[in-house]
JSON list of N, CA and C in Angstrom, two decimals:
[
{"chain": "A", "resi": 180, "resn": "UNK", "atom": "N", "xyz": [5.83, -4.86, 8.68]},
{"chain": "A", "resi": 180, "resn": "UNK", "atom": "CA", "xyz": [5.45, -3.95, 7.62]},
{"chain": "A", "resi": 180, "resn": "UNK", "atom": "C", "xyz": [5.58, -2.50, 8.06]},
{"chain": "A", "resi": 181, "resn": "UNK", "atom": "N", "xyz": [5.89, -2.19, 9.41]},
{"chain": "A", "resi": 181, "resn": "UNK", "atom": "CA", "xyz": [5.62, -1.04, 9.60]},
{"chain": "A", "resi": 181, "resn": "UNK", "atom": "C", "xyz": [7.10, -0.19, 9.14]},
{"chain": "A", "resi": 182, "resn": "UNK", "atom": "N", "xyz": [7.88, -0.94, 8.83]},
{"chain": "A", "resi": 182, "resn": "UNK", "atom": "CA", "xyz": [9.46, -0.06, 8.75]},
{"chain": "A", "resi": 182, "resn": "UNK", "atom": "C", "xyz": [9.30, 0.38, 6.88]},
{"chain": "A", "resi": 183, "resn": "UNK", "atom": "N", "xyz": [8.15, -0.47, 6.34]},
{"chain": "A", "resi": 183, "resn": "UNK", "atom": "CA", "xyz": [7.91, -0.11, 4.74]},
{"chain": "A", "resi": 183, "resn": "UNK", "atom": "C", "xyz": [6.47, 1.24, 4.53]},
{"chain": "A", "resi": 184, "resn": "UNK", "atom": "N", "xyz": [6.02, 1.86, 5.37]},
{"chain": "A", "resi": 184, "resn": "UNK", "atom": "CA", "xyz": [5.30, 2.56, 5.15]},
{"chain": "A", "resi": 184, "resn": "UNK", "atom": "C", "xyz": [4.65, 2.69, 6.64]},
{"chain": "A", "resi": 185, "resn": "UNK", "atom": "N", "xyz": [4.52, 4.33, 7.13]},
{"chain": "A", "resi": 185, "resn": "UNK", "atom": "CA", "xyz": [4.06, 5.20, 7.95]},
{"chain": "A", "resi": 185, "resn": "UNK", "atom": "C", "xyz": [2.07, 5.29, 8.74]},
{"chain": "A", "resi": 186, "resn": "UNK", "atom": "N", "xyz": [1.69, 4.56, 7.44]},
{"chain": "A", "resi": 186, "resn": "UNK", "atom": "CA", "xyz": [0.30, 5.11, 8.06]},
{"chain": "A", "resi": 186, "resn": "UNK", "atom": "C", "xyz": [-0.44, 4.24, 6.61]},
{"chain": "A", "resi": 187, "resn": "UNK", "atom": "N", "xyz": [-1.20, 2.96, 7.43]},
{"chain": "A", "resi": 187, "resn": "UNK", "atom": "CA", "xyz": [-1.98, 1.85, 6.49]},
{"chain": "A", "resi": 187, "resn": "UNK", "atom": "C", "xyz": [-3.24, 3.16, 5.99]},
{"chain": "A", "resi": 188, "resn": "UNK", "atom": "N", "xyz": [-3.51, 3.32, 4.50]},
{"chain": "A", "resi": 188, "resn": "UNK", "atom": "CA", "xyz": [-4.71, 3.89, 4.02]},
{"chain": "A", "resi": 188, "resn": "UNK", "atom": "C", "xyz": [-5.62, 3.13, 3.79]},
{"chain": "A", "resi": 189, "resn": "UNK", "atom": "N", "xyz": [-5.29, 1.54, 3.27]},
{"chain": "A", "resi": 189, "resn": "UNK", "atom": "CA", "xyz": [-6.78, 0.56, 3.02]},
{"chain": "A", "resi": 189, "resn": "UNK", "atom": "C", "xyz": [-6.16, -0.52, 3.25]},
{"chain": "A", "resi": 190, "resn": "UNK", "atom": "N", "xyz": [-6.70, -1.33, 3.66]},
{"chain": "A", "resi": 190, "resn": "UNK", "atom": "CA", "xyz": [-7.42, -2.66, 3.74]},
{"chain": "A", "resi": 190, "resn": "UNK", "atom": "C", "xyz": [-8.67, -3.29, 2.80]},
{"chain": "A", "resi": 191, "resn": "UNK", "atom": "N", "xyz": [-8.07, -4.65, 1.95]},
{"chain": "A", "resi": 191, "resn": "UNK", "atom": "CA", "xyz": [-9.50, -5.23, 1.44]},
{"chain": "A", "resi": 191, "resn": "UNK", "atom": "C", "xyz": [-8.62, -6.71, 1.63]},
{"chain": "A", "resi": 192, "resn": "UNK", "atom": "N", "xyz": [-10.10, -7.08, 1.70]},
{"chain": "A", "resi": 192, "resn": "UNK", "atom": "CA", "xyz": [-10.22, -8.63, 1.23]},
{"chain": "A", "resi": 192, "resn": "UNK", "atom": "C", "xyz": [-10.20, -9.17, 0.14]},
{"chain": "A", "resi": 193, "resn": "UNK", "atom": "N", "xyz": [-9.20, -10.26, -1.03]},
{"chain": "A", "resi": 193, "resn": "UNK", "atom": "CA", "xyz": [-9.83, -10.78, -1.99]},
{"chain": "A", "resi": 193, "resn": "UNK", "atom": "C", "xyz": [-9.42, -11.78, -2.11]},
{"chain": "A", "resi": 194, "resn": "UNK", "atom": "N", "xyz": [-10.04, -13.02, -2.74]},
{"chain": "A", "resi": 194, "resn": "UNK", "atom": "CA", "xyz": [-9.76, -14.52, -2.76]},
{"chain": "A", "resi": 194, "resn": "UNK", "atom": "C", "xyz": [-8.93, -14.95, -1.39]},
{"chain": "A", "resi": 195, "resn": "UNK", "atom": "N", "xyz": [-9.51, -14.56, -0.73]},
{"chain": "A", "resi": 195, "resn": "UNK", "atom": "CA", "xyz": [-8.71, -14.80, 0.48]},
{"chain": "A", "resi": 195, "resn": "UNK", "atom": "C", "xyz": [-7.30, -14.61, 1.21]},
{"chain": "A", "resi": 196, "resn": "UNK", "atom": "N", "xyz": [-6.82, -13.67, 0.24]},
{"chain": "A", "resi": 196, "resn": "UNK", "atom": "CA", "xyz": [-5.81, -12.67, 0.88]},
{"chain": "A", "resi": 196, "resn": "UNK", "atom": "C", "xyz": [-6.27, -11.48, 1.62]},
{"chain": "A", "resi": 197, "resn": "UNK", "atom": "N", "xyz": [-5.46, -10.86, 2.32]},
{"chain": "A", "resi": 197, "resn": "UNK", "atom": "CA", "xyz": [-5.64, -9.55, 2.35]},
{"chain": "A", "resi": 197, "resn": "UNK", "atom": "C", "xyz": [-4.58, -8.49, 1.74]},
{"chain": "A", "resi": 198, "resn": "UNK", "atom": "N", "xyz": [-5.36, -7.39, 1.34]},
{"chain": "A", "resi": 198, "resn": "UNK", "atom": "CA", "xyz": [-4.27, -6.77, 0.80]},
{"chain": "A", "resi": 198, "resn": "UNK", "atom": "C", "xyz": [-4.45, -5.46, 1.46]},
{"chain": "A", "resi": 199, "resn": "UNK", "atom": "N", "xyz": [-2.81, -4.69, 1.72]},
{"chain": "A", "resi": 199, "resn": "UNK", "atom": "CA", "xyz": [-3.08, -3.65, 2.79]},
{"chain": "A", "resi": 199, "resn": "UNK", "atom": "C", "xyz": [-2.11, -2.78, 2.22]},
{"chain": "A", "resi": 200, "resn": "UNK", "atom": "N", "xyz": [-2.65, -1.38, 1.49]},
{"chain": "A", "resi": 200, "resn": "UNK", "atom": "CA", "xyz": [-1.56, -0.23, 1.39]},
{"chain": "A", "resi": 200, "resn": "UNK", "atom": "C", "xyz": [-1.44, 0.60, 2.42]},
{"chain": "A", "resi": 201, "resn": "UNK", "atom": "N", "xyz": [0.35, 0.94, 2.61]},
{"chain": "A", "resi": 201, "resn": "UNK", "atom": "CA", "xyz": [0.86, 2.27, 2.82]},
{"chain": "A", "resi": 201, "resn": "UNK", "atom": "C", "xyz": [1.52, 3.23, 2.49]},
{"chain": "A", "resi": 202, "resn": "UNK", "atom": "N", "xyz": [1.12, 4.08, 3.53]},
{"chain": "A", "resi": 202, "resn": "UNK", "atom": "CA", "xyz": [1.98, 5.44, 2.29]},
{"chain": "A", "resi": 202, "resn": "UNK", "atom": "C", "xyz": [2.41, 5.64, 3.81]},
{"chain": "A", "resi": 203, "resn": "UNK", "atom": "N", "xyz": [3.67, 6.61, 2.86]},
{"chain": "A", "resi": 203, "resn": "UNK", "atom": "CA", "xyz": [4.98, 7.04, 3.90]},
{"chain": "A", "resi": 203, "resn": "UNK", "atom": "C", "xyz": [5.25, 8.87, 3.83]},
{"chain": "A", "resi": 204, "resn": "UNK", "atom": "N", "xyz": [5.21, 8.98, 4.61]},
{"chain": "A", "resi": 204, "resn": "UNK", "atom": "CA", "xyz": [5.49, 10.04, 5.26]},
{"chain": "A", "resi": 204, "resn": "UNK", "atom": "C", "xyz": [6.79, 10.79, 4.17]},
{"chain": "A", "resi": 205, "resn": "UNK", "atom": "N", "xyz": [7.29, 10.49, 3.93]},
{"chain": "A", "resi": 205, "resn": "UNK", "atom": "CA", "xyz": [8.87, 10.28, 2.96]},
{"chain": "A", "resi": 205, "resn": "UNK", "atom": "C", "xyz": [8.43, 10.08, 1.91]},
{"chain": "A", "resi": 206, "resn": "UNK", "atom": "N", "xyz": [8.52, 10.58, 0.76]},
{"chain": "A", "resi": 206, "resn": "UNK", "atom": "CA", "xyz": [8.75, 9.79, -0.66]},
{"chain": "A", "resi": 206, "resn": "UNK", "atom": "C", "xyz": [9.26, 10.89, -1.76]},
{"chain": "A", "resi": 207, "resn": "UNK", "atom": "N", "xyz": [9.61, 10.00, -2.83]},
{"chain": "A", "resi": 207, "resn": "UNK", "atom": "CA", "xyz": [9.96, 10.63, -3.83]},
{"chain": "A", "resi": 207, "resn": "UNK", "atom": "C", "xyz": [11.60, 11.16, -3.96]},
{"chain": "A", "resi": 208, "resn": "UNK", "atom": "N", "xyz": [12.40, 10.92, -4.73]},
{"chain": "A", "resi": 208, "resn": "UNK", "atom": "CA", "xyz": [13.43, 10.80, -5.32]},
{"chain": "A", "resi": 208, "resn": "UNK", "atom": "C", "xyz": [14.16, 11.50, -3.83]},
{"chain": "A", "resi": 209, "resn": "UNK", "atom": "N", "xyz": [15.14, 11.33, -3.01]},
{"chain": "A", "resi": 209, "resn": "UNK", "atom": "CA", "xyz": [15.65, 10.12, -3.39]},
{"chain": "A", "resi": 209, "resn": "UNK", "atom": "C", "xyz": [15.10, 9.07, -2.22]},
{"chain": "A", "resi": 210, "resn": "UNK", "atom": "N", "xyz": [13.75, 9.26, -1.78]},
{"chain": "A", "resi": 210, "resn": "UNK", "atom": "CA", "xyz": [13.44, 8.62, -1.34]},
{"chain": "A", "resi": 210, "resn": "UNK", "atom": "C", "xyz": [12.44, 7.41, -1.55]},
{"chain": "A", "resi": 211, "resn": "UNK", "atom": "N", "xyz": [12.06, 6.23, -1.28]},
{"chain": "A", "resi": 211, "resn": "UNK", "atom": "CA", "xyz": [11.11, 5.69, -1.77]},
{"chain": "A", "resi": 211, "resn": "UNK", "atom": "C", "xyz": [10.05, 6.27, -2.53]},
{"chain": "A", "resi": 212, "resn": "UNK", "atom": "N", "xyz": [9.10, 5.37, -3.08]},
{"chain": "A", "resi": 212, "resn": "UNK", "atom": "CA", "xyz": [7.64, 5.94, -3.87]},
{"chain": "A", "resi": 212, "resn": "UNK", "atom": "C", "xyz": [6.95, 5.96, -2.41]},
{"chain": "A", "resi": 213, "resn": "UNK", "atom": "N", "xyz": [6.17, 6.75, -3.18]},
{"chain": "A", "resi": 213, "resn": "UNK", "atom": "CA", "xyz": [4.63, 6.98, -1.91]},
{"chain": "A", "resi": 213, "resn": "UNK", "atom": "C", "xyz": [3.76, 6.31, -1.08]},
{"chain": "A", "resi": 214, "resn": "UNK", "atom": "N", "xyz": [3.60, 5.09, -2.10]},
{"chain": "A", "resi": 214, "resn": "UNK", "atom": "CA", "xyz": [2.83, 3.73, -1.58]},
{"chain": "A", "resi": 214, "resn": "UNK", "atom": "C", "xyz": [3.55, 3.13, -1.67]},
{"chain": "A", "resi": 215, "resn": "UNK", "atom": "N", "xyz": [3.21, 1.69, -0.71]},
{"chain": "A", "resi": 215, "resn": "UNK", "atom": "CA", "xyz": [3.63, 0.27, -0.70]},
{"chain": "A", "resi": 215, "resn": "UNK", "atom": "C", "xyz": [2.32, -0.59, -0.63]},
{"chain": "A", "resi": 216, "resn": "UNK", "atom": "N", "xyz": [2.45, -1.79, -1.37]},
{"chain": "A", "resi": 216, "resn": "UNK", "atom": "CA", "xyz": [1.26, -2.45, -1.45]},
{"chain": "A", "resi": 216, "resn": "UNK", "atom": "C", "xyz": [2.02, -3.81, -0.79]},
{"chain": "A", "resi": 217, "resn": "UNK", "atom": "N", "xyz": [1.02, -4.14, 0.31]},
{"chain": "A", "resi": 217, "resn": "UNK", "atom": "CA", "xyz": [1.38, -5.75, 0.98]},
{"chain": "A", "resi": 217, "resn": "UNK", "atom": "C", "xyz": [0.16, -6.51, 0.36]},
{"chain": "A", "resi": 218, "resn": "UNK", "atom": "N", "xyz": [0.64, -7.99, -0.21]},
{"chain": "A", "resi": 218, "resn": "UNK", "atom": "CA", "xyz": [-0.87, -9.09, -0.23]},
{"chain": "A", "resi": 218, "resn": "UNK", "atom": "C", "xyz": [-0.34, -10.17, 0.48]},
{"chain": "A", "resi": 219, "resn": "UNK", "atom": "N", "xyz": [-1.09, -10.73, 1.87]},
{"chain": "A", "resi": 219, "resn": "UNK", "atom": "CA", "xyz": [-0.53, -11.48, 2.89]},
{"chain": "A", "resi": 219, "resn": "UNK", "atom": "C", "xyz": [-1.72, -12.32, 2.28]},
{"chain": "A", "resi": 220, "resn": "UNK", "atom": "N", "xyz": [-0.90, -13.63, 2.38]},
{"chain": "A", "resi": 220, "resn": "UNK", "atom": "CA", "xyz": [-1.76, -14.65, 2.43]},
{"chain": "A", "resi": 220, "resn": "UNK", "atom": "C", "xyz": [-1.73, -15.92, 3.73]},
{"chain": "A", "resi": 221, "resn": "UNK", "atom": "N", "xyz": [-2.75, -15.23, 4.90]},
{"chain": "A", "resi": 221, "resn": "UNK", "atom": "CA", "xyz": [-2.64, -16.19, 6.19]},
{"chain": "A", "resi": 221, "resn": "UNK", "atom": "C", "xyz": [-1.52, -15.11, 6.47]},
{"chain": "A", "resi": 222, "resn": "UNK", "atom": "N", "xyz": [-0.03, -15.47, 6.74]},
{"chain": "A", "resi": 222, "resn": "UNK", "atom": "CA", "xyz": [0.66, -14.65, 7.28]},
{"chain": "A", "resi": 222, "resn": "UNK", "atom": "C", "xyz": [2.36, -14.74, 6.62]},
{"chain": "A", "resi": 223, "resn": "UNK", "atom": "N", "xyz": [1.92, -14.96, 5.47]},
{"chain": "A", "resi": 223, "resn": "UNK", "atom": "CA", "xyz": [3.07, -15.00, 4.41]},
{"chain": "A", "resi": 223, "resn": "UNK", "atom": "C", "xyz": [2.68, -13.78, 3.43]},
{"chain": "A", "resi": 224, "resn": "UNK", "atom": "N", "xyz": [3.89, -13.00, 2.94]},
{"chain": "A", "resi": 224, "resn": "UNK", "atom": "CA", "xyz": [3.88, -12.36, 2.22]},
{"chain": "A", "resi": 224, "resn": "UNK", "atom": "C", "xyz": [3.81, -12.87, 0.66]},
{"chain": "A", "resi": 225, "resn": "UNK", "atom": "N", "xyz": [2.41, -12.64, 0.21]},
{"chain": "A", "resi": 225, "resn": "UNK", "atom": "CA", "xyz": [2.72, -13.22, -1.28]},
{"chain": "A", "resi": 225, "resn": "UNK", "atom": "C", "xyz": [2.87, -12.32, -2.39]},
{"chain": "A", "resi": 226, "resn": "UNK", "atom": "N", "xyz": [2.71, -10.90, -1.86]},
{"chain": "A", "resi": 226, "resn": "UNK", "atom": "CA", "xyz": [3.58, -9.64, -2.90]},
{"chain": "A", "resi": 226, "resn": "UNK", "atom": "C", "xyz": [3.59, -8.32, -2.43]},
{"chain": "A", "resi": 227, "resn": "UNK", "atom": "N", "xyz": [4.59, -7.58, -2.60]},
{"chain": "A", "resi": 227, "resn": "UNK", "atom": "CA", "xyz": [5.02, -6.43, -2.26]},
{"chain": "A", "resi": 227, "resn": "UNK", "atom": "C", "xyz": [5.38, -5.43, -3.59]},
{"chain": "A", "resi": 228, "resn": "UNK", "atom": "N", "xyz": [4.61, -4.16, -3.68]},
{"chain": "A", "resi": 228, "resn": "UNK", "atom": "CA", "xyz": [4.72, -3.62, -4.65]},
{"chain": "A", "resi": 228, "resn": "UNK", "atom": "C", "xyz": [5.02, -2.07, -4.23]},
{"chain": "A", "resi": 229, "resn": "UNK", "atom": "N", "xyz": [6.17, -1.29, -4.67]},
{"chain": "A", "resi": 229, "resn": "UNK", "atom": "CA", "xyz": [6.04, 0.60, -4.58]},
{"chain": "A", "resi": 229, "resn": "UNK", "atom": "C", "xyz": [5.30, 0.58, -5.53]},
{"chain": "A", "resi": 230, "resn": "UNK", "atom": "N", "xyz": [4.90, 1.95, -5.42]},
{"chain": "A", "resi": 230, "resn": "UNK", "atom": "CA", "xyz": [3.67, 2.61, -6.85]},
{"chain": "A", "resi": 230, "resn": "UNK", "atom": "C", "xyz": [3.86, 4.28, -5.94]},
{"chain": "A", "resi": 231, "resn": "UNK", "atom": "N", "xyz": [4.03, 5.17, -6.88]},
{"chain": "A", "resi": 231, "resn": "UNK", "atom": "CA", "xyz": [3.78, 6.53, -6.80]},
{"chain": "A", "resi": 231, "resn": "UNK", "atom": "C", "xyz": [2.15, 6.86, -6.86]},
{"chain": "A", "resi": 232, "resn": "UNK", "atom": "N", "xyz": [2.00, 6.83, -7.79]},
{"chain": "A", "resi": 232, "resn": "UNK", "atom": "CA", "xyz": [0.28, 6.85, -8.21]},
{"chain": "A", "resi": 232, "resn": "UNK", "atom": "C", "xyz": [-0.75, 5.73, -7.77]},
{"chain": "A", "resi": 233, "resn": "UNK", "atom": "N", "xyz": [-1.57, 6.48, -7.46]},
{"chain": "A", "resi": 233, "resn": "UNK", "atom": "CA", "xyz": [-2.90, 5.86, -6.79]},
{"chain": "A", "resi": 233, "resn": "UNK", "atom": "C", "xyz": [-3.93, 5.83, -8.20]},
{"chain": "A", "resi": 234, "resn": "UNK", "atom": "N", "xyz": [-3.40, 3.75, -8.66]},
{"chain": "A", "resi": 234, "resn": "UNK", "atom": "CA", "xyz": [-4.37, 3.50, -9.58]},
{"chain": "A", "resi": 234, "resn": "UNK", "atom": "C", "xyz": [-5.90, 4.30, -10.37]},
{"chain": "A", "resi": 235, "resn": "UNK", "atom": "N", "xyz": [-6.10, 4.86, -10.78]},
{"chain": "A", "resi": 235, "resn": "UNK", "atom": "CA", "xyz": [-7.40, 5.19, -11.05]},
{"chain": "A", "resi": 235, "resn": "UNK", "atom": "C", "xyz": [-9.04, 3.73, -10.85]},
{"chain": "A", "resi": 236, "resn": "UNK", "atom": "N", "xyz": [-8.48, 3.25, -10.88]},
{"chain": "A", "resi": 236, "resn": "UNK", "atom": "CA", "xyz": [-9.43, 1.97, -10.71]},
{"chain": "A", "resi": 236, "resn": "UNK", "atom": "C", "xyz": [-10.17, 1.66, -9.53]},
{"chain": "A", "resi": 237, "resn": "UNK", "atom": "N", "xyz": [-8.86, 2.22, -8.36]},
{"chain": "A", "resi": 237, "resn": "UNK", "atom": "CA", "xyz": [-9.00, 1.99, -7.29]},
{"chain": "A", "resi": 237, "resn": "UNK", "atom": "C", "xyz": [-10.22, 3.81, -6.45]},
{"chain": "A", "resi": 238, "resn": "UNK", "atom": "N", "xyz": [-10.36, 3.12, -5.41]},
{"chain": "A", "resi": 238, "resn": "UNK", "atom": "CA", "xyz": [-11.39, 4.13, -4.62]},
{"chain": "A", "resi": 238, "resn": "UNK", "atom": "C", "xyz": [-10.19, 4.27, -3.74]},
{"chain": "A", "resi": 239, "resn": "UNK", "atom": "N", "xyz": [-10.13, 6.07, -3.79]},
{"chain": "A", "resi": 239, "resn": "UNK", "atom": "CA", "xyz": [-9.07, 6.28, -2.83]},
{"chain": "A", "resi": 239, "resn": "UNK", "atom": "C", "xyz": [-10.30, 6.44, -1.29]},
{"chain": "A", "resi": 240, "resn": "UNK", "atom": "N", "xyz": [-9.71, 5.44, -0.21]},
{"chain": "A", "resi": 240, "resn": "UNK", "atom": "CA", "xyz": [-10.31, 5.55, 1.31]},
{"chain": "A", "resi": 240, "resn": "UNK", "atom": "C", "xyz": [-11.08, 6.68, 1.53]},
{"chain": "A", "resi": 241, "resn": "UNK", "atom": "N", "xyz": [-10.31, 7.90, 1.10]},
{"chain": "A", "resi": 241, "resn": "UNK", "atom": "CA", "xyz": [-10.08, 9.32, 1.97]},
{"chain": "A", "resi": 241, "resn": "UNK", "atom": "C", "xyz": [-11.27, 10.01, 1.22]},
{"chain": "A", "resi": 242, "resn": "UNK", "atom": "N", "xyz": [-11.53, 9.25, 0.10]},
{"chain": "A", "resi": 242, "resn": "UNK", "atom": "CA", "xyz": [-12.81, 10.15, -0.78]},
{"chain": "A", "resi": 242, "resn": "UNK", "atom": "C", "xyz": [-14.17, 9.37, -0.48]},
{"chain": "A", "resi": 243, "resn": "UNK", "atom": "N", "xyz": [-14.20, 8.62, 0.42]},
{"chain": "A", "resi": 243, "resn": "UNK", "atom": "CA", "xyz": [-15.27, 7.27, 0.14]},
{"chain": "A", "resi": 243, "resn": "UNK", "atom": "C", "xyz": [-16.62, 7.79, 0.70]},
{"chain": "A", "resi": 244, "resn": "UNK", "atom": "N", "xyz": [-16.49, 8.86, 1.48]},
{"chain": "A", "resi": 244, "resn": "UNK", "atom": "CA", "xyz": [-17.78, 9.70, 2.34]},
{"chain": "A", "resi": 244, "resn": "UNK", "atom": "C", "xyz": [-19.32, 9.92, 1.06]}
]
């Protein structure tokens, strides 16, 4: 995972995956989006997603103080 994004921002647990975003150092036209989203299940990849925007739903790490 490390050749798809620069620097992991979160880690969670759910139903027994884990799911782990990164963001890259690089992004934006013409380079990749900003984030990458991994959901490993055990040690299989069961989805990989780019996303520019940081869901509103979600708690960004960096604000969590």
């Amino acid at each position: 995972m490390r050749r798809f994004g620069d620097t992991t921002v979160a880690v969670a647990w759910l139903d027994g995956r884990r799911w782990i975003v990164k963001e890259r150092f690089w992004f934006g036209w013409p380079d990749p989006p900003r984030y990458v989203l991994f959901v490993l299940e055990s040690e299989t990849v069961w989805m990989a997603k780019d996303f520019n925007h940081w869901p509103p739903q979600w708690r960004k790490p960096w604000d969590a103080a």
